[in-house]
Short mmCIF file of C-alpha atoms in Angstrom, two decimals:
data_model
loop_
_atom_site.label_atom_id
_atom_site.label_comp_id
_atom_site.label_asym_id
_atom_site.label_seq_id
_atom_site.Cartn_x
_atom_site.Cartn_y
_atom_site.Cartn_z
CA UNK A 1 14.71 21.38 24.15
CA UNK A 2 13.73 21.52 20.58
CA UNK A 3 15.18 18.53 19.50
CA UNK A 4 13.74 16.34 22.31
CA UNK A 5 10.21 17.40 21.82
CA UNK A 6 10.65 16.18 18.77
CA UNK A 7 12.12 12.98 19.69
CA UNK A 8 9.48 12.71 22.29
CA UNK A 9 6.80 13.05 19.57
CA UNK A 10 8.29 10.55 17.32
CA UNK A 11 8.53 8.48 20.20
CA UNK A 12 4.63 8.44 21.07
CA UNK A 13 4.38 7.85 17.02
CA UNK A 14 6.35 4.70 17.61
CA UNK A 15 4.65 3.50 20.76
CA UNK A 16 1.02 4.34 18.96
CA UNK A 17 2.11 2.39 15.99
CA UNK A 18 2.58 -0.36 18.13
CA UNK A 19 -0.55 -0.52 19.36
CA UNK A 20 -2.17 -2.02 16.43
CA UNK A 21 0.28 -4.80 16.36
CA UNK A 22 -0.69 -5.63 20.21
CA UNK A 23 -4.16 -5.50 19.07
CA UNK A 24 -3.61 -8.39 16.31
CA UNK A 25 -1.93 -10.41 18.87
CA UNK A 26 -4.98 -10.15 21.05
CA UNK A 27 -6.91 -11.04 17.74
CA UNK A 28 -4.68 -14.03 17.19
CA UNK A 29 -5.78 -15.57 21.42
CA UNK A 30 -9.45 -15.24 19.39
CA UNK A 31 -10.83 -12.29 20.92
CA UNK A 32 -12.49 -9.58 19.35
CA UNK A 33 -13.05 -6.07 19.04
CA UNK A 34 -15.32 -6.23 21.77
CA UNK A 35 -13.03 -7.98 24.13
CA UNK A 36 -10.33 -5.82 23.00
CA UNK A 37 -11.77 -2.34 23.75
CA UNK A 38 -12.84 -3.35 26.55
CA UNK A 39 -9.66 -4.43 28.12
CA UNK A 40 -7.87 -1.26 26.71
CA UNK A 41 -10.37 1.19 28.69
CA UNK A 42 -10.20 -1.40 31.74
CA UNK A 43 -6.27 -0.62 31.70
CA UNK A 44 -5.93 3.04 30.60
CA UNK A 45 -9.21 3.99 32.09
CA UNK A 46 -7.67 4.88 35.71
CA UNK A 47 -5.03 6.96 33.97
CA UNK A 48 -7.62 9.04 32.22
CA UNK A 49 -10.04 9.37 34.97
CA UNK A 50 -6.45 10.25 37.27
CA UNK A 51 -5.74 13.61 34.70
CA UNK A 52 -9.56 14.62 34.67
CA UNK A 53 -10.10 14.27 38.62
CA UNK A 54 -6.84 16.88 38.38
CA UNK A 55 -7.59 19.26 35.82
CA UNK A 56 -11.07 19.33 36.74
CA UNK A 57 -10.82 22.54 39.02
CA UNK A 58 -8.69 24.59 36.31
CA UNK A 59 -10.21 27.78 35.12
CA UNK A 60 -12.49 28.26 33.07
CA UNK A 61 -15.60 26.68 35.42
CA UNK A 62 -17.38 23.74 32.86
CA UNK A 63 -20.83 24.40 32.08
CA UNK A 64 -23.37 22.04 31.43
CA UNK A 65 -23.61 22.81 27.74
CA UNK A 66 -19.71 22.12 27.99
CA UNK A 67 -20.13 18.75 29.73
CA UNK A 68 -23.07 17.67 26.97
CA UNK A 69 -20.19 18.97 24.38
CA UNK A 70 -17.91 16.20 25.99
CA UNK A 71 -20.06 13.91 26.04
CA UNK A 72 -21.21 13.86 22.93
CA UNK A 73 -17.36 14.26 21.84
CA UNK A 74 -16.34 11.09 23.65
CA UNK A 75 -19.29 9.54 21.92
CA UNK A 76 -17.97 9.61 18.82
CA UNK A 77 -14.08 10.72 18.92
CA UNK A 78 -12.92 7.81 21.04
CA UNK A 79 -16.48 5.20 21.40
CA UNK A 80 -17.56 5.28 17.89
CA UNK A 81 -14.49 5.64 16.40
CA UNK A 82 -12.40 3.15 17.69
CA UNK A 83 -14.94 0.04 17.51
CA UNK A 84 -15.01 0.47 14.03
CA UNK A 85 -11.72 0.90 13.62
CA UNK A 86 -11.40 -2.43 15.73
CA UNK A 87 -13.89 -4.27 14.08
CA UNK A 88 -12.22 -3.27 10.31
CA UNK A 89 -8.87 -4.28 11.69
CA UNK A 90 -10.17 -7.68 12.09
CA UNK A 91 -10.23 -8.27 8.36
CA UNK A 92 -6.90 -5.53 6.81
CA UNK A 93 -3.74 -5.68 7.72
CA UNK A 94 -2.05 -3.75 10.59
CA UNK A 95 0.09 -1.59 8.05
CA UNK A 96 -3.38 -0.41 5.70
CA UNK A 97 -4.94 0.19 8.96
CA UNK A 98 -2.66 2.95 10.14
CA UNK A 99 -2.21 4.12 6.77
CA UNK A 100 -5.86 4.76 6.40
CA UNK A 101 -6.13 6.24 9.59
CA UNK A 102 -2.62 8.12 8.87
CA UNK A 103 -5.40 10.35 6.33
CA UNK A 104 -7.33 11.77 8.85
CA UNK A 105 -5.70 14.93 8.35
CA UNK A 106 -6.87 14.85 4.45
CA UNK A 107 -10.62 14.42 5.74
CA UNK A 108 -10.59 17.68 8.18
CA UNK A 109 -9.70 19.34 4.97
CA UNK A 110 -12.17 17.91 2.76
CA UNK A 111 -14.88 18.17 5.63
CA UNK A 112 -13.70 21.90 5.93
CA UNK A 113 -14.31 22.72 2.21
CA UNK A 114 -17.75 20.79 2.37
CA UNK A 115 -19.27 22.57 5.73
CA UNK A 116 -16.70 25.15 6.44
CA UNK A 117 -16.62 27.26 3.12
CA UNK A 118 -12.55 26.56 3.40
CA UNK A 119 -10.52 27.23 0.69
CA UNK A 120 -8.28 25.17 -0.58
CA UNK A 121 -5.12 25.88 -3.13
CA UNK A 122 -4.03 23.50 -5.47
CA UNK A 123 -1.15 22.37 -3.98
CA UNK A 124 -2.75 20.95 -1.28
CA UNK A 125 -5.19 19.33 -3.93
CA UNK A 126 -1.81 17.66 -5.02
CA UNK A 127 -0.93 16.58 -1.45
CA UNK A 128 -4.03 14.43 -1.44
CA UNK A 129 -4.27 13.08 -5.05
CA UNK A 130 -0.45 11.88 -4.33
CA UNK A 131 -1.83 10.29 -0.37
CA UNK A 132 -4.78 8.64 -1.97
CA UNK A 133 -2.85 6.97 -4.34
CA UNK A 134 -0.48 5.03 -2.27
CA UNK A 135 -4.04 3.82 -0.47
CA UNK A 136 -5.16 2.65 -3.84
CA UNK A 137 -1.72 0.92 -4.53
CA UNK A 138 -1.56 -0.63 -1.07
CA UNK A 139 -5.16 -1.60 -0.91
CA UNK A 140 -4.60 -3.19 -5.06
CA UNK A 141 -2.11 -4.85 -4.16
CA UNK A 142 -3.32 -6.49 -0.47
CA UNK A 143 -6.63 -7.48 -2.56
CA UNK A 144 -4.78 -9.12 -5.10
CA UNK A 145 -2.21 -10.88 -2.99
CA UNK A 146 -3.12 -11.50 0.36
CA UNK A 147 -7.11 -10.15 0.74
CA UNK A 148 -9.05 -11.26 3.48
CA UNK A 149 -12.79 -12.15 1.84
CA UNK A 150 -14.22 -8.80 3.91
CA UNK A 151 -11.12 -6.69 3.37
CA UNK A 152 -13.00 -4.34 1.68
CA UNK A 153 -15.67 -4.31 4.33
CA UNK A 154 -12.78 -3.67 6.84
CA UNK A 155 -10.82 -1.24 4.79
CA UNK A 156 -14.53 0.94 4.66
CA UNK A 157 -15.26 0.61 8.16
CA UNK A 158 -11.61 2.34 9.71
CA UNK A 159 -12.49 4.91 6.36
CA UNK A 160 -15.24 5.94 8.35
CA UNK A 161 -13.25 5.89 11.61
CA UNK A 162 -11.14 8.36 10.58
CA UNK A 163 -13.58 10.74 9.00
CA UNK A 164 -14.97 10.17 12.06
CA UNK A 165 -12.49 11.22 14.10
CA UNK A 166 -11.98 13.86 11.69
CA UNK A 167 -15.14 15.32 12.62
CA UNK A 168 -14.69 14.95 16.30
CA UNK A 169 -11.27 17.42 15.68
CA UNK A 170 -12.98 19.96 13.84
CA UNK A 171 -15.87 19.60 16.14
CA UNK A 172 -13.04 20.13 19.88
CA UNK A 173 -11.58 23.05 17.97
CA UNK A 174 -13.29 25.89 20.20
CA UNK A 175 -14.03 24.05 23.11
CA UNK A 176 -10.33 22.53 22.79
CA UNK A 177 -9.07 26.13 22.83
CA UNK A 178 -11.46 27.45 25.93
CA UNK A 179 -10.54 24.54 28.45
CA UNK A 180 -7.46 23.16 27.60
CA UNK A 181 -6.42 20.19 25.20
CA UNK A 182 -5.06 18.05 28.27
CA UNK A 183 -8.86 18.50 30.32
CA UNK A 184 -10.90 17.90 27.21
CA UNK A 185 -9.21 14.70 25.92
CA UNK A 186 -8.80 13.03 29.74
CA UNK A 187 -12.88 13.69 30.41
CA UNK A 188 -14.14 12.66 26.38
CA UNK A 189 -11.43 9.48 27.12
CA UNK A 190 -13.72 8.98 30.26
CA UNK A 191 -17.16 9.50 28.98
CA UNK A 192 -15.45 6.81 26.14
CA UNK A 193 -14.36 4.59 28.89
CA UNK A 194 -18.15 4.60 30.55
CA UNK A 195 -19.20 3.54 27.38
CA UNK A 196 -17.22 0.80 26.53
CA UNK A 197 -17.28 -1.60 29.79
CA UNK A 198 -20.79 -0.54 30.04
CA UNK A 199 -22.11 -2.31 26.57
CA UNK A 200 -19.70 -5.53 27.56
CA UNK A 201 -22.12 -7.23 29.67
CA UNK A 202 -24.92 -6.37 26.94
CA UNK A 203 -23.26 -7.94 24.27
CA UNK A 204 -20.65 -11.18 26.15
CA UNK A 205 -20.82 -12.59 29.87
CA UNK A 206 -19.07 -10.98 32.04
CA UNK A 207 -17.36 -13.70 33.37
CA UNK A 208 -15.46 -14.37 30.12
CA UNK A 209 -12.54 -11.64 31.02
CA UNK A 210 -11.92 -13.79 34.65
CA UNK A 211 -11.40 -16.73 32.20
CA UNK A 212 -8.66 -15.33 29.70
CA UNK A 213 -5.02 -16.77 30.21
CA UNK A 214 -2.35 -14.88 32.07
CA UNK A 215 -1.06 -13.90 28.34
CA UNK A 216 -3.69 -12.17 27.40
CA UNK A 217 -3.56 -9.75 30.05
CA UNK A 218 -0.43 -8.98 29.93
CA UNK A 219 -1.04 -8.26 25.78
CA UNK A 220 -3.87 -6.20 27.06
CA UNK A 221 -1.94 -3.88 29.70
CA UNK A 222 0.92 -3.09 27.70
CA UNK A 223 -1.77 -2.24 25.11
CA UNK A 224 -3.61 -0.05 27.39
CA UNK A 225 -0.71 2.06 28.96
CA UNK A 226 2.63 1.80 26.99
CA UNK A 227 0.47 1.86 23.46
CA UNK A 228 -2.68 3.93 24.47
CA UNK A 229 -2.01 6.26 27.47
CA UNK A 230 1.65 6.70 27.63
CA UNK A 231 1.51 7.93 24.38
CA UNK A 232 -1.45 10.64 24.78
CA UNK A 233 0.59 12.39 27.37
CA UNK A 234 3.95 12.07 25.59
CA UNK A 235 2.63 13.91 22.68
CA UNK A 236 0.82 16.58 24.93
CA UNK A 237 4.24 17.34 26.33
CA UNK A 238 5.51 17.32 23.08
CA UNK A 239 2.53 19.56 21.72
CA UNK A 240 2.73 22.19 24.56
CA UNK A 241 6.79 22.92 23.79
CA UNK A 242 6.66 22.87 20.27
CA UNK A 243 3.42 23.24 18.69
CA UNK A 244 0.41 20.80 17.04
CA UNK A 245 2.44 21.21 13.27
CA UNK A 246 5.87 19.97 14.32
CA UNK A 247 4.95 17.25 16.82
CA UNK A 248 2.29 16.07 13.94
CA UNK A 249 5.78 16.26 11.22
CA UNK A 250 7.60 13.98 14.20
CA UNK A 251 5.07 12.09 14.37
CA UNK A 252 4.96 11.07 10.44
CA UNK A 253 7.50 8.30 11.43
CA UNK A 254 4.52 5.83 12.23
CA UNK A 255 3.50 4.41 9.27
CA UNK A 256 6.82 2.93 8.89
CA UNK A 257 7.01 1.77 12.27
CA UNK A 258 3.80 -0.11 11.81
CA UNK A 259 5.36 -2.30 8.71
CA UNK A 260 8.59 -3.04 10.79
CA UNK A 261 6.58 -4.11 13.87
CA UNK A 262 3.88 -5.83 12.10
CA UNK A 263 6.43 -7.44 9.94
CA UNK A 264 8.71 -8.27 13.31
CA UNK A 265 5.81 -9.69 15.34
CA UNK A 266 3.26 -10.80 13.39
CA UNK A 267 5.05 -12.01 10.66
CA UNK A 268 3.38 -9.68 8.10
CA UNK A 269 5.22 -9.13 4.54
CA UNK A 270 6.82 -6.24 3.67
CA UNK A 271 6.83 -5.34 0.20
CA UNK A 272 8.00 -2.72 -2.92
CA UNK A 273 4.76 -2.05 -3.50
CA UNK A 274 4.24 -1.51 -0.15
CA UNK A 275 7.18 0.48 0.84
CA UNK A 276 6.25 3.08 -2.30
CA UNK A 277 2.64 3.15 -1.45
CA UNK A 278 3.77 4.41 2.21
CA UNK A 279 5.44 6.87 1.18
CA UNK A 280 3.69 8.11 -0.83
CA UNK A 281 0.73 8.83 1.69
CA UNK A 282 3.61 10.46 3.89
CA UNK A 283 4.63 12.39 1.72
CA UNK A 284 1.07 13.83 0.92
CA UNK A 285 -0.16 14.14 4.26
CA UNK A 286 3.56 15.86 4.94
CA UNK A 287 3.04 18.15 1.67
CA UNK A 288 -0.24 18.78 3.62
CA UNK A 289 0.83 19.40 7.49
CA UNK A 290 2.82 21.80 6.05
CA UNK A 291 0.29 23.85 3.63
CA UNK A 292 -2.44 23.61 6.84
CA UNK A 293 -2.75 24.31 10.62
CA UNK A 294 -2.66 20.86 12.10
CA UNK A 295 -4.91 19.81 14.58
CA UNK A 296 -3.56 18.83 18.05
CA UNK A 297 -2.27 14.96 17.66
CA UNK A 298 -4.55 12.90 19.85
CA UNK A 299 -3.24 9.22 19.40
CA UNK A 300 -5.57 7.24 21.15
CA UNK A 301 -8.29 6.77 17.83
CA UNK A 302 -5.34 6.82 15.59
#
């Protein structure tokens, strides 16, 4: 039904928001962005490489230029993208992080009206003017209160996460469209996956996952399925019965989730300034999911 897509969408919001939260935890048993994307491919890895083995076969055939196109996808969608987001997470809190990663929508339309000719009306002008300032008034008022010496460091690297990620979407459009949503996302997420546990024995020993405590792995397996994986193929589901705009609208429930679990679990403070500065990037990036075809929700970067 309607009305359980929708659920289901603001579900995977939930679960993704959630995500971030694990990943502090992880921070807090002193690993780091390294060790942590590492153990999130080493757990949702076998899920993603289970959907590609099966939707390998579906019409159309892949090409090679289509496999490059993957490749180089992966690369930066889900590789790129998510170690800086990582590494700026280490130094921002979890609810700035998702709220600067909650404007990746705003960059596909500022990319599009830089390389894509797009035109834009001035409503959605107002959309982001009203999103970008709750960032300012969040990121003010962290710096003022609670900053971290490189939170503006970390704040710049999960910027250019996002735009990032932005790219890769406006990048999978065609391809995305030719070969399916599901088939494209499961083989970048492996060609991601490659990439990450191959440059962990280039950068720590090996031998440091077989030491990490019992705790640690647990943190790290609900991070990889029930915060990374589970929540890709919820939203696919949710995306294939009622579209990329409404499940994206469900899905603007995370932000808030994100203060209530950060708040819950790691003890982060939720504040006025806070609260208004949320919602007022929802309500821009709202104003501007509904002015603008969304692109598909893909949850594992954000």
């Amino acid at each position: 039904s309607h009305r359980g897509s929708l659920a289901l969408a603001a579900a995977g919001a939930v679960l993704l928001s959630a995500k971030v939260v694990f990943v502090k935890l992880l921070y807090q048993h002193g690993l780091d962005a390294v060790d942590v994307i590492t153990l999130r491919m080493l757990t949702a890895g076998p899920l993603f490489l289970a959907v590609a083995v099966r939707t390998w076969r579906q019409t159309p055939r892949l090409r090679a230029g289509d496999l490059l196109h993957i490749a180089g996808l992966g690369f930066m969608g889900y590789y790129a993208s998510s170690m800086l987001d990582l590494i700026g997470l280490q130094y921002v809190s979890a609810g700035l992080e998702r709220l600067i990663l909650f404007l990746t929508p705003s960059f596909v339309l500022l990319l599009g009206i830089l390389f894509l000719r797009r035109r834009v009306r001035p409503v959605q002008w107002l959309s982001l003017v009203v999103a970008y300032a709750g960032i300012a008034l969040i990121f003010q008022h962290e710096l003022s209160v609670i900053g971290h010496p490189n939170m503006v460091w970390g704040a710049t690297l999960i910027g250019i996460s996002a735009v990032m990620y932005a790219v890769y979407l406006l990048l999978s459009e065609g391809l995305m469209q030719r070969i399916g949503a599901l088939r494209l996302v499961a083989l970048a997420l492996c060609v991601s996956t490659v990439l990450c546990l191959a440059q962990y024995p280039l950068l720590r020993p090996v031998g440091r996952l077989l030491e990490l405590p019992a705790p640690v792995w647990w943190l790290a397996l609900v991070n990889g399925t029930v915060c990374t994986a589970l929540p890709i193929f919820m939203t696919m589901v949710a995306v294939r019965n009622i579209g990329a705009g409404h499940a994206t609208q469900a899905g603007m429930i995370g932000p808030a989730s994100t203060l209530l679990l950060a708040a819950w679990l790691l003890d982060e403070p939720i504040t006025a300034i806070q609260l208004a500065g949320t919602a007022l990037v929802t309500a821009g990036i709202l104003m501007l999911s509904f002015l603008q075809p969304a692109p598909r929700p893909d949850p594992l970067a954000h």
